Amino acid sequence: MPEYKAPQRDIQFVLNDLLQMEQHYQSLPGCEDATPDMVGAIVEEGARFAERVLSPLNRVGDEQGCSFKDGEVTTPEGFREAYQQFVEGGWPSLSHSPEFGGQGLPESIGIIINEMVGSANWSWAMYPGLSHGAMNTLEAHGTDEQKQTYLTKLVSGEWTGTMCLTEPHCGTDLGLLRTKAEPNADGSYAISGTKIFISAGEHDMADNIVHIVLARLPEAPAGVKGISLFIVPKFIPTAAGDAGERNAVACGSIEHKMGIHGNSTCVMNFDGATGYLIGPPNKGLNCMFTFMNTARLGTALQGLAHAEWGFQNSLSYARERLQMRALNGPAAPDKPADPIIVHPEVRKMLLTQKAIAEGGRALIYHCAQLVDKTKLASDEEKVQADTQLALLTPIAKAFLTELGFESANHALQIYGGHGYISEWGMEQNVRDSRISMLYEGTTQIQALDLLGRKVLMSEGKTLMAFTKVIHKFCQAAAEEPKMRAFVGPLEKHNKEWGELTQQLGMKAMMNRDEVGAASVDYLMYSGYVTLAYFWARMAQVAQHKLAEGSGDAAFYRAKLTTARFYFERILPRTRSLVETMLSGSDNLMALSEEHFAF
Ligand SMILES: Cc1cc2nc3c(=O)[nH]c(=O)nc-3n(C[C@H](O)[C@H](O)[C@H](O)COP(=O)(O)OP(=O)(O)OC[C@H]3O[C@@H](n4cnc5c(N)ncnc54)[C@H](O)[C@@H]3O)c2cc1C
């Protein structure tokens, strides 16, 4: 049976050794209580919940899926009870404001719990995950009254949230959306329209569901400039703040889909439902970005989750499965054949997953620290953190989900034909991971955001702020002879990243299609370089620990070996990306539409 064991050793390494969590929290007002002991205890408790409660439900969720009858959704057996335990444990409130019942811990602690919960059971984790985004949106843009009414219930976990953007004719291009919001006499709005693919839109886990909905006011400008944001509760809160009268929003059906069967994907019909405006009229998309940015980092985590889960299970399998002999002679002569972990190509698949999972963890936890800074640091630091986060969010989302899917496929491959059979769980992992490259902005859209909006529109400034950080690291680390194997290629790539950007910027001035044609290659290139930076930093920490003779030497040596693997076997993928990204748009645009097929 596939299992999940929270990688606590590696989590502690990233938090304490790499990202200097203690100093980070000490430097932020209100976070001084987040000592390593306290965080360690939270991680241990979260790990127990993920391993014991959620992991056994992962398969159940896939096999049973959600069912739909008379407008109601029943979640798979055990999901509801697990959610009750989650609420009783106070987990939904972890990183939300004490003013609304939260525990006031920084976002970066919440992300550790989300990693473990999501790796154990992604479908289940999406229910509280969407609530978290709804809470962040209300916290940032809601009125005091809205916060008192909705935020407190979301923070306690009694109610859950959703994000309602997509309509049948509009997914990527939200400027096309048609859902209407007509003003009512009492200051509320009547919301009418159909939203599709709404995750956790209807379920049986909480007393009320708070939909955060994009819609258009009468006479609103066309396109994205005419979109406003609304709260539409399933049950309208009473004066006492409880779930009251049923609102005119209902689930019309749920989707039958490739993976994440345990999470309901709903068609939501709004039939003049009562809604309440959040933020200024026609600025809905700006407010929704708060939700989307939380969700993008949350989806980046999905890449890590499937990589970690597949890695753990395929590693156990590779140690036990006996097939063929090692090329250099028997490794287990007492057995009829050697375990497949002796074969170089099996090791390549294992190490790829390990490098992606551990590198991805470093990148995402770093982004979470940036989120802490954007909320709590001094003004100057806030701006710096915001700039870096703007660059790293599309990279983390798209690059890590693409590699998470690759990893899930490697895990399946290691199981051979057994990986294709449901019993082993590997095909579920592949199916579940596939959605991560589609929702929260497809890879193609993240790539346009990165190269077009974040990099070229800032005239390269957003990128330069980060390449400067890498350059400084390389300069300092170049003094250490053992770091040369990492610093040399990293510095070379860092310089090349800037040069490629300049070349693409020049081409774009002549032809805008050049941006689109280079975008995904550019994003993947950026991802490989970013991960190389984190692997170089991890290698440096490991070398220092080994030199000091402190800690678990085998752990640090494994880190160094994995870093070497990353630099020698994964980073060189950038060579083909450079060629293709510079090959121009003509090879894509030359074929006329009618000549695609004959
Ligand atoms: C299981 C599931 C759960 C979901 N959960 C939610 C949810 O909770 N809330 C919600 O609002 N939505 C949700 N979605 C919707 C999801 O976010 C959209 O499916 C996604 O944004 C893509 O939109 P689309 O499907 O309409 O594809 P389209 O926008 O039609 O895109 C089709 C293809 O064209 C490409 N494309 C489009 N424009 C460009 C361009 N300019 N350049 C390059 N390529 C382009 C896209 O990358 C894609 O490959 C969910 C979807 C699924 C399947």
Tab-separated table of C-alpha atoms in Angstrom, residues 163-167 174 177-181 191-192 195 211-216 227-232 270 283-289 292:
chain	number	residue	atom	x	y	z
A	163	MET	CA	-13.098	31.086	-5.773
A	164	CYS	CA	-15.622	31.594	-8.620
A	165	LEU	CA	-13.980	32.963	-11.752
A	166	THR	CA	-14.437	30.527	-14.615
A	167	GLU	CA	-17.485	30.520	-16.902
A	174	LEU	CA	-11.609	36.803	-17.624
A	177	LEU	CA	-17.016	37.094	-18.177
A	178	ARG	CA	-20.774	37.685	-18.166
A	179	THR	CA	-22.069	37.010	-14.635
A	180	LYS	CA	-24.137	40.041	-13.664
A	181	ALA	CA	-24.513	41.964	-10.411
A	191	ILE	CA	-25.869	37.977	-8.762
A	192	SER	CA	-26.911	35.987	-11.849
A	195	LYS	CA	-19.704	29.513	-13.062
A	211	HIS	CA	-18.271	32.011	-2.576
A	212	ILE	CA	-15.935	34.772	-3.713
A	213	VAL	CA	-17.369	35.662	-7.106
A	214	LEU	CA	-16.345	37.839	-10.047
A	215	ALA	CA	-19.249	39.605	-11.772
A	216	ARG	CA	-20.102	42.753	-13.735
A	227	ILE	CA	-15.123	43.326	-13.200
A	228	SER	CA	-16.131	43.553	-9.548
A	229	LEU	CA	-15.781	41.117	-6.661
A	230	PHE	CA	-18.585	39.819	-4.434
A	231	ILE	CA	-19.203	37.596	-1.444
A	232	VAL	CA	-22.082	35.226	-2.129
A	270	PHE	CA	-26.376	32.017	-9.413
A	283	LYS	CA	-11.541	46.742	-9.281
A	284	GLY	CA	-12.506	43.137	-8.680
A	285	LEU	CA	-9.661	41.631	-10.598
A	286	ASN	CA	-7.101	43.580	-8.561
A	287	CYS	CA	-8.686	42.280	-5.347
A	288	MET	CA	-8.945	38.771	-6.765
A	289	PHE	CA	-5.203	38.799	-7.348
A	292	MET	CA	-4.909	34.098	-7.031
